[in-house]
Coordinates of C-alpha atoms in Angstrom, one line a residue:
Chain A
M1 CA 70.7 95.1 -30.6
V2 CA 74.2 94.7 -32.6
E3 CA 76.1 97.5 -31.3
R4 CA 77.3 99.0 -28.3
T5 CA 75.8 102.6 -27.7
P6 CA 76.4 103.4 -24.4
I7 CA 76.1 107.1 -23.8
F8 CA 72.9 106.3 -25.5
N9 CA 71.3 103.8 -23.9
A10 CA 72.3 105.6 -20.0
L11 CA 70.1 108.1 -21.9
C12 CA 67.3 106.5 -22.5
Q13 CA 67.2 104.8 -18.9
I14 CA 67.0 108.3 -18.0
V15 CA 64.3 109.4 -19.6
L16 CA 62.2 106.5 -19.0
L17 CA 62.9 106.8 -15.2
L18 CA 62.1 109.9 -15.1
G19 CA 58.7 108.4 -17.7
L20 CA 58.7 105.9 -14.0
A21 CA 59.3 108.8 -11.6
M22 CA 55.7 110.9 -13.2
A23 CA 53.7 107.4 -13.9
L24 CA 54.2 106.8 -10.3
L25 CA 53.8 109.9 -8.8
P26 CA 50.2 110.6 -8.4
F27 CA 50.6 106.9 -7.2
A28 CA 52.6 107.9 -4.4
I29 CA 50.7 110.3 -3.2
V30 CA 48.0 109.7 -3.4
I31 CA 48.7 107.0 -1.2
I32 CA 51.3 109.2 1.4
A33 CA 48.0 111.7 1.5
A34 CA 46.3 109.1 2.8
T35 CA 48.3 108.2 5.9
H36 CA 48.7 111.9 7.0
D37 CA 46.2 113.1 10.0
L38 CA 44.7 117.3 9.1
R39 CA 47.4 118.9 10.1
T40 CA 50.1 117.1 8.3
V41 CA 48.8 116.9 4.7
N42 CA 47.8 120.9 4.6
I43 CA 52.3 121.5 5.5
V44 CA 53.8 122.8 2.1
P45 CA 55.4 120.8 0.6
L46 CA 54.2 117.7 1.2
P47 CA 55.9 115.3 3.8
L48 CA 56.5 112.5 1.8
T49 CA 57.1 109.7 4.5
P50 CA 54.0 107.8 5.1
G51 CA 52.1 108.6 8.4
S52 CA 50.3 106.8 11.4
H53 CA 46.6 107.8 10.0
F54 CA 46.3 105.6 7.1
L55 CA 43.0 103.2 8.3
D56 CA 41.7 106.3 10.5
N57 CA 41.0 108.2 7.0
I58 CA 40.1 105.4 4.6
A59 CA 37.1 104.4 7.5
E60 CA 36.1 108.1 7.5
A61 CA 36.1 108.3 3.6
W62 CA 34.5 105.1 3.6
V63 CA 31.7 106.6 6.1
R64 CA 31.4 109.9 4.4
A65 CA 30.6 108.5 0.3
D66 CA 29.0 105.7 1.8
L67 CA 31.5 103.3 -0.2
G68 CA 29.8 100.2 1.0
R69 CA 27.2 100.5 -0.7
K70 CA 28.5 102.6 -3.9
L71 CA 31.2 100.3 -4.4
F72 CA 28.8 96.9 -4.5
N73 CA 26.9 99.2 -6.6
S74 CA 29.6 100.0 -8.9
V75 CA 30.7 96.3 -9.4
V76 CA 26.9 94.7 -10.0
F77 CA 27.0 98.3 -12.9
A78 CA 30.9 97.4 -14.2
G79 CA 30.2 94.0 -14.1
C80 CA 26.6 93.7 -16.1
V81 CA 27.9 95.7 -18.5
A82 CA 31.2 94.0 -19.1
A83 CA 28.8 90.8 -19.1
G84 CA 25.7 92.1 -21.5
K85 CA 28.9 93.0 -23.8
V86 CA 30.5 90.2 -24.2
I87 CA 27.0 88.1 -25.2
L88 CA 24.9 90.2 -27.1
S89 CA 28.2 90.9 -29.5
A90 CA 28.9 87.1 -29.2
M91 CA 25.4 86.6 -30.3
A92 CA 25.2 90.1 -32.8
A93 CA 28.8 89.3 -34.7
F94 CA 27.3 85.2 -35.3
A95 CA 24.4 86.7 -36.8
I96 CA 26.3 89.2 -39.2
V97 CA 29.7 86.8 -39.6
Y98 CA 27.3 83.2 -39.9
F99 CA 23.8 84.1 -41.8
R100 CA 23.7 85.1 -45.0
F101 CA 19.7 86.7 -44.4
P102 CA 18.4 89.8 -46.5
G103 CA 19.7 92.9 -45.1
R104 CA 21.9 91.8 -43.0
A105 CA 24.1 94.5 -44.5
A106 CA 22.2 96.7 -43.3
I107 CA 22.5 95.3 -39.6
F108 CA 26.3 95.5 -40.0
W109 CA 26.4 98.9 -40.6
A110 CA 23.6 99.6 -38.6
I111 CA 26.0 98.9 -35.9
F112 CA 29.0 99.9 -37.0
I113 CA 27.7 103.7 -37.2
T114 CA 27.0 103.2 -33.2
L115 CA 30.5 103.3 -33.5
M116 CA 30.8 107.1 -33.9
L117 CA 29.2 108.9 -31.8
P118 CA 30.0 108.0 -27.9
L119 CA 27.2 108.7 -24.9
E120 CA 28.8 111.9 -23.9
V121 CA 28.6 113.0 -27.0
R122 CA 24.4 112.6 -27.1
I123 CA 23.6 112.9 -23.7
V124 CA 20.4 115.0 -23.5
P125 CA 18.4 113.0 -25.5
T126 CA 19.9 110.0 -24.6
Y127 CA 18.4 111.2 -21.0
S128 CA 15.7 111.5 -22.3
V129 CA 14.5 108.6 -23.6
A130 CA 16.1 106.5 -20.4
A131 CA 12.6 108.1 -18.7
N132 CA 10.6 105.9 -20.4
A133 CA 12.6 102.9 -22.5
L134 CA 9.4 102.3 -24.0
Q135 CA 8.9 105.7 -25.5
P136 CA 10.1 104.9 -29.5
F137 CA 7.7 102.4 -29.4
Q138 CA 4.7 104.0 -27.7
A139 CA 5.5 107.2 -30.6
I140 CA 6.0 104.8 -33.4
F141 CA 2.4 103.4 -32.6
D142 CA 0.9 106.6 -32.2
V143 CA 2.3 107.4 -35.7
V144 CA 1.1 104.6 -37.2
G145 CA -2.0 105.1 -36.1
L146 CA -1.9 101.2 -33.9
T147 CA -2.6 103.4 -30.7
G148 CA -6.2 105.1 -31.8
L149 CA -7.1 102.0 -33.7
V150 CA -7.0 99.8 -30.3
E151 CA -8.2 102.5 -28.2
R152 CA -11.8 102.3 -30.6
L153 CA -11.0 98.7 -30.7
T154 CA -11.0 97.4 -26.9
G155 CA -11.2 100.7 -24.8
Y156 CA -7.8 99.9 -23.9
R157 CA -5.1 103.0 -25.0
I158 CA -2.2 101.7 -25.1
A159 CA 0.9 103.8 -22.6
L160 CA 3.9 101.8 -22.9
E161 CA 6.0 102.8 -19.8
W162 CA 9.4 101.3 -18.8
P163 CA 11.1 104.2 -16.4
L164 CA 14.8 103.7 -15.9
L165 CA 15.9 106.4 -14.2
N166 CA 17.3 105.5 -10.9
S167 CA 17.1 101.8 -11.9
Y168 CA 20.1 99.1 -12.6
P169 CA 19.1 98.6 -16.0
G170 CA 19.0 103.1 -16.4
L171 CA 22.6 102.6 -15.9
I172 CA 23.6 99.4 -17.6
L173 CA 21.5 99.5 -20.9
P174 CA 22.9 102.7 -22.6
L175 CA 26.4 101.9 -22.0
V176 CA 25.6 98.4 -23.6
A177 CA 24.7 99.9 -27.2
T178 CA 27.5 100.1 -28.9
A179 CA 29.1 98.8 -31.6
T180 CA 32.8 97.9 -29.8
G181 CA 32.7 94.2 -29.1
T182 CA 30.3 93.1 -32.0
F183 CA 33.9 93.9 -34.1
L184 CA 36.4 92.3 -32.3
Y185 CA 34.3 89.3 -32.4
R186 CA 34.2 89.5 -36.3
Q187 CA 37.7 89.8 -36.6
F188 CA 37.6 86.6 -34.8
Y189 CA 34.9 84.6 -36.4
L190 CA 36.5 85.2 -39.6
T191 CA 39.7 84.1 -38.9
I192 CA 38.1 80.6 -38.0
P193 CA 38.3 77.7 -40.4
E194 CA 35.3 77.1 -43.4
E195 CA 36.1 72.9 -42.7
L196 CA 35.1 73.9 -38.7
A197 CA 31.4 74.8 -39.4
E198 CA 31.6 72.7 -42.4
A199 CA 31.9 69.7 -40.5
A200 CA 29.4 70.7 -38.0
K201 CA 27.0 70.7 -40.8
M202 CA 27.6 67.6 -41.7
D203 CA 27.2 66.2 -38.2
G204 CA 24.1 67.2 -38.2
S205 CA 24.8 70.6 -35.9
G206 CA 22.5 73.1 -35.9
P207 CA 23.2 77.4 -35.7
L208 CA 22.2 77.0 -32.7
R209 CA 24.8 74.2 -30.8
F210 CA 27.4 75.1 -33.6
F211 CA 27.7 78.3 -31.5
L212 CA 27.3 77.4 -28.0
D213 CA 29.2 74.2 -28.8
M214 CA 32.1 75.8 -31.2
L215 CA 32.2 79.4 -31.4
L216 CA 32.1 80.3 -27.1
P217 CA 34.5 77.7 -26.3
L218 CA 36.8 79.0 -29.0
S219 CA 36.2 82.6 -28.7
R220 CA 37.0 82.5 -24.6
P221 CA 40.8 84.3 -25.0
N222 CA 38.5 86.9 -26.9
M223 CA 35.7 86.9 -24.3
I224 CA 38.2 87.6 -21.5
A225 CA 40.3 90.2 -23.2
L226 CA 36.4 92.1 -23.6
F227 CA 35.2 91.3 -20.2
T228 CA 38.6 93.4 -18.5
I229 CA 39.0 95.9 -20.9
M230 CA 34.4 97.0 -20.3
F231 CA 34.7 96.0 -17.2
V232 CA 37.8 99.0 -16.9
W233 CA 35.7 101.6 -18.8
A234 CA 32.6 100.3 -16.8
W235 CA 34.1 101.1 -13.7
N236 CA 35.6 104.5 -15.0
Q237 CA 32.1 106.3 -16.3
Y238 CA 31.0 109.0 -14.7
L239 CA 29.1 111.6 -16.8
W240 CA 25.9 109.3 -17.8
P241 CA 25.9 108.1 -14.1
L242 CA 26.0 111.3 -12.7
L243 CA 23.3 111.9 -13.8
V244 CA 20.3 108.9 -14.3
T245 CA 21.7 108.4 -10.9
T246 CA 19.8 110.7 -8.5
D247 CA 19.2 108.2 -5.5
P248 CA 21.6 107.6 -3.4
N249 CA 20.5 104.2 -4.0
F250 CA 22.0 103.4 -6.6
G251 CA 25.0 105.8 -7.1
I252 CA 28.1 104.5 -7.6
A253 CA 31.9 105.1 -6.7
V254 CA 32.9 107.5 -9.2
T255 CA 30.3 109.8 -8.7
E256 CA 31.2 110.1 -5.1
L257 CA 34.1 111.3 -5.3
K258 CA 32.3 115.0 -6.0
T259 CA 31.1 114.2 -2.2
L260 CA 35.0 113.8 -1.3
I261 CA 36.4 117.2 -2.1
P262 CA 37.3 119.5 0.6
S263 CA 34.9 122.7 0.4
E264 CA 36.8 126.0 -0.1
F265 CA 35.2 127.2 3.3
G266 CA 35.4 123.6 4.8
L267 CA 38.4 121.5 6.3
P268 CA 41.0 121.1 3.9
D269 CA 40.3 117.3 4.6
W270 CA 42.5 116.5 2.0
N271 CA 44.1 113.2 3.8
V272 CA 40.1 112.0 3.5
A273 CA 39.6 112.7 0.2
M274 CA 42.7 110.7 -1.1
A275 CA 42.2 108.1 1.1
G276 CA 38.7 107.7 -0.8
T277 CA 40.1 108.3 -4.1
L278 CA 42.9 105.6 -3.6
L279 CA 39.5 102.7 -2.9
I280 CA 37.6 104.2 -5.8
M281 CA 40.7 103.7 -8.4
L282 CA 41.7 101.0 -7.2
P283 CA 39.4 97.6 -8.3
P284 CA 40.2 98.7 -11.8
L285 CA 44.1 98.9 -11.1
V286 CA 44.2 95.8 -9.9
L287 CA 42.4 94.0 -12.5
V288 CA 45.0 95.7 -14.8
I289 CA 47.7 94.6 -13.5
L290 CA 46.5 91.3 -12.4
M291 CA 45.0 90.8 -16.5
Q292 CA 47.9 92.9 -17.9
R293 CA 48.2 90.8 -21.2
W294 CA 44.3 90.5 -21.5
F295 CA 43.8 94.1 -21.2
V296 CA 45.7 95.5 -23.7
R297 CA 45.2 92.4 -26.2
G298 CA 41.3 93.7 -25.8
L299 CA 42.5 97.0 -26.3
I300 CA 44.4 96.8 -29.5
A301 CA 42.2 94.6 -31.2
S302 CA 39.0 96.5 -30.4
E303 CA 39.8 99.5 -31.8
K304 CA 41.6 98.5 -35.1
Chain B
M1 CA 27.7 88.1 -56.2
N2 CA 30.5 88.8 -58.3
R3 CA 32.8 87.3 -55.5
P4 CA 36.3 87.3 -56.7
P5 CA 36.9 84.5 -58.3
D6 CA 39.5 82.9 -56.0
G7 CA 37.6 83.0 -52.9
P8 CA 36.7 85.3 -49.7
A9 CA 40.3 83.4 -48.1
R10 CA 42.3 85.8 -51.1
R11 CA 44.4 88.3 -49.7
L12 CA 43.3 92.3 -50.1
T13 CA 45.9 94.8 -50.6
G14 CA 45.2 97.9 -52.3
P15 CA 43.5 101.3 -51.0
E16 CA 40.1 99.5 -52.1
A17 CA 41.0 97.1 -49.8
H18 CA 39.1 98.1 -46.4
E19 CA 35.9 98.5 -47.6
R20 CA 36.0 95.6 -49.3
R21 CA 36.9 93.6 -46.0
I22 CA 34.5 95.4 -44.2
T23 CA 31.1 94.9 -46.4
E24 CA 33.1 91.5 -48.5
L25 CA 35.0 89.3 -46.2
E26 CA 32.4 86.5 -46.2
K27 CA 32.1 83.2 -45.0
R28 CA 31.4 80.5 -47.4
V29 CA 30.1 78.1 -44.9
T30 CA 26.7 79.4 -44.0
F31 CA 23.4 79.1 -41.8
S32 CA 21.0 79.5 -43.7
S33 CA 17.9 79.8 -41.4
T34 CA 16.8 84.4 -41.5
T35 CA 14.5 83.8 -38.3
I36 CA 17.7 82.7 -36.0
G37 CA 20.1 84.7 -37.6
L38 CA 17.8 87.8 -37.3
L39 CA 17.4 86.5 -33.8
F40 CA 21.1 86.2 -33.0
A41 CA 21.6 89.9 -34.0
L42 CA 17.4 91.7 -32.1
P43 CA 18.5 91.9 -28.5
M44 CA 21.5 94.3 -29.5
L45 CA 19.2 96.1 -32.6
A46 CA 17.6 96.9 -30.1
L47 CA 19.3 98.4 -27.9
I48 CA 21.3 100.4 -30.4
F49 CA 17.7 101.7 -31.5
V50 CA 16.6 102.9 -28.1
F51 CA 19.6 104.3 -27.1
F52 CA 21.7 105.5 -30.5
Y53 CA 19.2 105.4 -33.4
W54 CA 16.0 106.8 -31.4
P55 CA 18.3 109.6 -29.4
S56 CA 20.3 111.2 -32.1
G57 CA 17.3 111.6 -33.9
Q58 CA 15.7 112.9 -31.3
A59 CA 18.7 115.2 -31.2
L60 CA 18.0 116.5 -35.0
F61 CA 14.0 117.1 -33.8
W62 CA 15.4 119.1 -31.2
A63 CA 17.9 121.0 -32.8
F64 CA 15.0 122.3 -35.3
T65 CA 12.3 123.1 -33.5
L66 CA 12.4 125.6 -29.6
E67 CA 9.6 124.5 -26.5
Q68 CA 6.7 126.4 -25.6
P69 CA 7.2 128.2 -22.5
W70 CA 3.5 127.2 -21.7
G71 CA 3.3 124.1 -22.7
G72 CA 2.0 122.5 -26.2
G73 CA 4.4 121.0 -27.7
N74 CA 7.3 122.1 -29.7
R75 CA 7.1 125.1 -32.5
F76 CA 9.9 124.2 -35.0
V77 CA 12.2 127.1 -36.2
G78 CA 14.3 125.9 -38.5
F79 CA 18.4 126.8 -37.6
R80 CA 17.0 129.7 -35.8
N81 CA 18.7 127.9 -32.8
F82 CA 22.3 127.2 -34.3
I83 CA 22.0 130.4 -35.5
Q84 CA 21.6 132.1 -32.2
L85 CA 24.6 129.3 -31.1
L86 CA 26.3 130.7 -33.6
E87 CA 26.2 134.0 -32.8
D88 CA 27.0 133.9 -28.9
P89 CA 30.4 134.4 -28.3
V90 CA 29.9 132.1 -24.8
Y91 CA 30.2 129.7 -27.4
W92 CA 32.5 130.0 -29.7
G93 CA 34.6 130.4 -26.8
S94 CA 34.0 127.2 -26.1
I95 CA 35.1 125.9 -29.4
A96 CA 38.2 127.5 -28.8
R97 CA 39.0 125.9 -25.4
S98 CA 38.0 122.4 -26.7
L99 CA 41.0 123.0 -29.6
V100 CA 43.0 124.4 -27.0
F101 CA 42.5 121.5 -24.7
G102 CA 42.8 118.6 -27.1
L103 CA 45.1 119.5 -29.1
S104 CA 47.8 120.5 -26.3
S105 CA 46.7 117.1 -24.5
T106 CA 47.5 115.1 -27.7
V107 CA 50.3 116.4 -28.9
L108 CA 51.7 115.9 -25.1
A109 CA 50.2 112.7 -24.5
M110 CA 51.2 111.3 -27.3
G111 CA 54.3 113.4 -27.5
V112 CA 55.5 112.0 -23.9
A113 CA 53.8 108.1 -24.9
L114 CA 56.0 107.7 -28.4
L115 CA 59.3 108.9 -26.5
L116 CA 58.9 106.0 -24.1
A117 CA 57.9 103.4 -26.1
L118 CA 60.5 104.3 -28.8
F119 CA 62.5 103.7 -25.9
T120 CA 61.5 100.8 -24.1
D121 CA 61.2 98.8 -27.0
R122 CA 65.0 99.5 -27.3
E123 CA 64.5 96.0 -24.2
L124 CA 67.0 97.8 -22.1
R125 CA 67.3 96.6 -18.6
G126 CA 63.9 97.2 -16.5
S127 CA 61.8 97.3 -20.0
R128 CA 59.2 95.0 -18.8
L129 CA 58.9 97.4 -15.9
Y130 CA 57.8 100.1 -18.3
R131 CA 56.1 98.1 -20.3
T132 CA 54.1 97.0 -17.0
V133 CA 54.0 100.6 -15.1
F134 CA 53.2 102.3 -18.7
V135 CA 50.1 101.1 -18.4
W136 CA 48.8 101.7 -15.5
P137 CA 47.3 105.7 -16.0
Y138 CA 45.2 104.6 -18.1
A139 CA 43.2 102.2 -15.9
I140 CA 42.5 105.2 -14.0
A141 CA 39.2 106.7 -14.0
A142 CA 39.3 110.4 -15.2
P143 CA 37.4 111.7 -11.7
A144 CA 39.5 109.9 -9.5
L145 CA 42.4 111.6 -11.5
G146 CA 41.3 114.9 -11.6
L147 CA 40.8 115.1 -7.9
A148 CA 44.7 113.3 -7.2
F149 CA 46.1 116.1 -9.8
R150 CA 43.6 118.5 -7.5
F151 CA 45.7 118.0 -4.6
I152 CA 48.8 117.4 -6.0
L153 CA 48.3 120.8 -7.6
A154 CA 46.6 122.9 -5.0
P155 CA 47.8 126.6 -4.5
E156 CA 48.0 125.9 -0.8
A157 CA 48.6 122.5 0.1
G158 CA 50.7 119.4 -1.7
L159 CA 52.8 119.7 -3.8
L160 CA 52.8 122.5 -6.7
S161 CA 52.1 124.7 -4.2
L162 CA 56.1 124.9 -3.4
I163 CA 56.2 127.6 -5.8
N164 CA 53.7 129.8 -4.3
H165 CA 56.5 130.0 -1.6
A166 CA 59.0 131.2 -3.5
W167 CA 56.7 133.4 -5.7
P168 CA 53.5 134.3 -3.7
G169 CA 50.7 134.0 -6.2
L170 CA 51.7 133.0 -8.9
W171 CA 49.9 128.9 -9.1
N172 CA 46.4 129.4 -9.0
P173 CA 43.8 126.9 -10.6
A174 CA 41.6 128.8 -8.7
L175 CA 41.7 131.9 -9.5
D176 CA 43.6 132.0 -12.8
G177 CA 42.0 130.5 -15.8
K178 CA 45.2 129.7 -17.5
D179 CA 46.2 127.5 -14.7
A180 CA 43.4 125.8 -14.8
M181 CA 43.5 125.0 -18.4
I182 CA 47.0 124.1 -17.8
A183 CA 45.6 121.8 -15.1
V184 CA 43.4 119.6 -16.4
I185 CA 45.1 119.2 -19.6
V186 CA 48.2 117.4 -17.5
A187 CA 45.6 115.6 -15.7
F188 CA 44.0 114.5 -18.8
S189 CA 47.3 113.9 -20.8
W190 CA 48.4 111.7 -18.1
K191 CA 46.1 109.1 -18.2
Y192 CA 46.3 109.5 -21.8
V193 CA 50.6 108.7 -22.2
G194 CA 49.4 104.9 -20.8
Y195 CA 46.8 105.0 -24.3
N196 CA 49.2 106.0 -26.6
F197 CA 52.0 103.9 -25.1
I198 CA 49.5 100.6 -25.5
F199 CA 49.4 101.0 -29.1
F200 CA 52.9 102.6 -30.0
L201 CA 54.3 99.9 -27.7
S202 CA 52.3 97.0 -29.6
A203 CA 53.2 99.0 -33.8
L204 CA 56.7 99.1 -32.6
Q205 CA 56.7 95.0 -31.8
G206 CA 54.9 94.5 -35.2
I207 CA 58.0 95.7 -37.1
P208 CA 60.3 92.6 -38.1
R209 CA 63.4 92.4 -36.1
A210 CA 65.2 91.3 -39.7
Q211 CA 64.5 94.8 -41.0
I212 CA 66.4 97.4 -38.4
E213 CA 68.7 94.9 -37.3
A214 CA 69.6 95.1 -41.4
A215 CA 70.2 98.5 -40.9
A216 CA 72.3 98.2 -38.2
M217 CA 74.7 95.8 -40.1
D218 CA 74.4 99.0 -42.7
G219 CA 76.0 101.2 -40.3
A220 CA 72.7 102.9 -39.0
G221 CA 73.0 103.8 -35.9
P222 CA 69.8 103.9 -32.8
L223 CA 68.8 107.4 -33.7
R224 CA 69.0 107.1 -37.3
R225 CA 66.7 103.9 -37.4
M226 CA 64.2 105.3 -35.0
R227 CA 64.6 108.0 -37.8
D228 CA 64.2 106.3 -41.3
I229 CA 62.9 103.2 -40.5
Q230 CA 60.5 103.0 -37.0
L231 CA 58.4 106.6 -37.4
P232 CA 58.0 106.1 -40.8
L233 CA 56.6 102.6 -40.2
L234 CA 54.6 104.0 -37.5
T235 CA 53.0 106.7 -39.4
P236 CA 49.5 105.1 -39.4
T237 CA 49.5 104.3 -35.5
L238 CA 50.5 108.0 -35.2
F239 CA 47.5 109.4 -37.5
F240 CA 45.3 106.3 -35.9
L241 CA 46.0 107.7 -31.9
L242 CA 45.7 111.9 -33.5
V243 CA 41.9 111.2 -34.2
I244 CA 41.6 109.1 -31.2
N245 CA 43.0 111.4 -28.2
I246 CA 41.0 113.9 -29.9
T247 CA 37.6 112.6 -29.6
E248 CA 38.3 111.7 -26.7
S249 CA 39.4 115.0 -25.1
F250 CA 35.7 115.4 -25.7
Q251 CA 34.4 113.4 -24.3
D252 CA 36.7 111.5 -21.5
S253 CA 37.7 115.3 -20.3
F254 CA 34.0 115.2 -18.4
G255 CA 34.8 113.8 -15.4
I256 CA 38.0 116.1 -15.2
V257 CA 36.9 118.7 -15.5
D258 CA 34.0 119.4 -13.4
I259 CA 35.5 117.5 -10.3
M260 CA 39.2 119.6 -10.8
T261 CA 37.2 123.2 -11.4
Q262 CA 33.4 122.9 -12.7
G263 CA 34.3 124.5 -16.1
G264 CA 35.5 128.0 -14.1
P265 CA 37.3 130.0 -13.1
A266 CA 34.8 131.9 -15.0
R267 CA 34.7 129.8 -17.5
A268 CA 38.0 129.0 -18.5
T269 CA 37.9 125.7 -18.9
E270 CA 34.2 124.6 -20.1
L271 CA 34.9 122.3 -23.2
M272 CA 31.8 121.6 -25.4
V273 CA 30.3 118.4 -23.7
Y274 CA 30.7 120.9 -20.1
K275 CA 28.9 123.8 -21.9
I276 CA 26.2 121.2 -23.7
Y277 CA 25.7 119.1 -20.0
F278 CA 25.2 122.5 -18.0
D279 CA 23.2 123.8 -20.7
G280 CA 21.1 121.1 -20.7
F281 CA 21.1 119.8 -17.3
K282 CA 21.2 122.7 -15.3
G283 CA 19.7 125.7 -17.8
L284 CA 17.2 123.0 -19.4
D285 CA 17.8 124.4 -22.3
Y286 CA 16.7 121.9 -24.4
S287 CA 17.1 123.4 -28.1
G288 CA 20.2 124.8 -27.4
A289 CA 22.3 121.9 -26.3
A290 CA 20.3 119.6 -28.5
A291 CA 21.7 122.0 -31.3
Q292 CA 25.0 121.9 -29.8
S293 CA 25.1 118.3 -30.0
I294 CA 24.5 118.1 -33.9
I295 CA 27.5 120.5 -33.8
L296 CA 30.3 118.1 -32.0
M297 CA 28.4 114.9 -33.5
L298 CA 29.4 116.5 -36.6
L299 CA 33.0 117.1 -35.3
V300 CA 33.3 113.6 -34.3
I301 CA 31.8 111.8 -37.2
M302 CA 33.9 114.4 -39.7
L303 CA 37.5 112.8 -37.6
T304 CA 36.0 109.2 -37.6
V305 CA 35.5 109.5 -41.4
L306 CA 39.5 111.1 -41.9
Q307 CA 40.5 107.8 -40.3
F308 CA 38.5 106.0 -41.9
R309 CA 40.1 106.9 -45.1
F310 CA 43.3 106.7 -43.8
I311 CA 42.7 102.7 -42.7
E312 CA 42.8 102.0 -45.9
R313 CA 45.7 103.3 -46.9
R314 CA 47.4 101.6 -43.8
V315 CA 46.9 98.8 -45.5
H316 CA 50.1 99.3 -47.8
Y317 CA 52.6 99.0 -44.9
K318 CA 51.6 95.1 -43.5

């Protein structure tokens, strides 16, 4: 800036360095604790020089929390949620921005309202829907009388069933069903010059062609940003995966943290717990470090 | 259609702008096929119908009915589930704790983030490093940092156990409810400092440099500029983050609480979402949990509406 304020600058630096220390401290403690053995990790205060048991602890945590399987599931889960968001929101926003049909405003508001209630708030009924994802349609058929009619005519009783508990779709689909991405795309589409669509139409391109050949390539930066924030968000989900996956084959890494808590009357093996924590928190952190620009950009754009 | 004469490209200003921007800003050039348009929206609509609208409706249904213990469907009971809930001191306890948790973590996370963002924005030496590192906490899963903080703040190992060496028994989140609440608040705030920092810094960088330079020419020092120029211009961001932080303190706290304290000791950290989970899935009291969900939904909707009313006003600053 234009003036010299050495004292104030020094004060700022002190505060910032303090903040830096506070921000890095938990990372440092997790890493250091993961290198000690059982005895050293329980010394008070924790010795801050790293020990030599890092790989042993990692191996132990890997086995105890079944991390091979769980990390794989987490990657599939977070990847699919992010991809689903990127694709479905691009399509929904296209319908809202580039078409004019009756009921368009209603669709807009129907999607918009989902921003208001996060999954955690309506967790109990969402869980019951996940037990049979076609239950809403079955209930509608029953009420409308379609079930009875079909049964009388054909002798076949409609019983729609698609249980989602303990399955990848059950983990993924409910988390895709929010409006976050749709608005990111909508804002972006609105900034695209009118002339582009005009020219495309003049050249005889239909909506599908315009969407695939012009809009999607143009929205690549948006897609990367959205994918990054959604991957991190999905990876860090806890309550929903905890409820839906009782079968360990479909469990994800973050819910495995519970098995790593040292039990009250067992060994206080915090070294293993911290090694597991490190492995589980690392993937989204690495993604954020590598993609920081996109992450920040996506976060700010999607919240506004 | 009564669109403004100069077309949608016209810049809208004023308090009504937000509403108009959302519903009326439209493309002039559009495609006419209704079928294709609907087909594009269909996957998203199907998903939100099954996983959002249906469950929300079901929550309403359960909240006003009671499941018969011997089967045979639900009986309509009117507001009885709510009355029962509101007469229950345990439920009021969970609301009070949610408020204490939400307000303290919000103040802590926003205060620290604001200070760090204001100082980082001065672009002193190392500001690039600060800008990078202060974002990291937000990338960590709440339960993971819950476990990390459980160790750091453990009474018999980790870092804070030092206190117990000097004054035995002073700090014990496993037994003392107040200590447990402090531990949960610290862990949650640590994560959300990262989140708030991102938004504060981006808002600060959006303030025109010329304004700040002009103030400096007029002899306003850095502190004065923060107080009289930057902070007033940050109020929309402040308000926005206030709402988001409180809403997040309802949802994202679950993982931290479940890993660090499981609602204990003696319900001292049993927040609203944790109680819903506990009553609904451990106690299998769907009606009670649904009624609690409805109350929480109303609370969150109120906050969101408040936020949108304020965004309208934000247009003024731009």
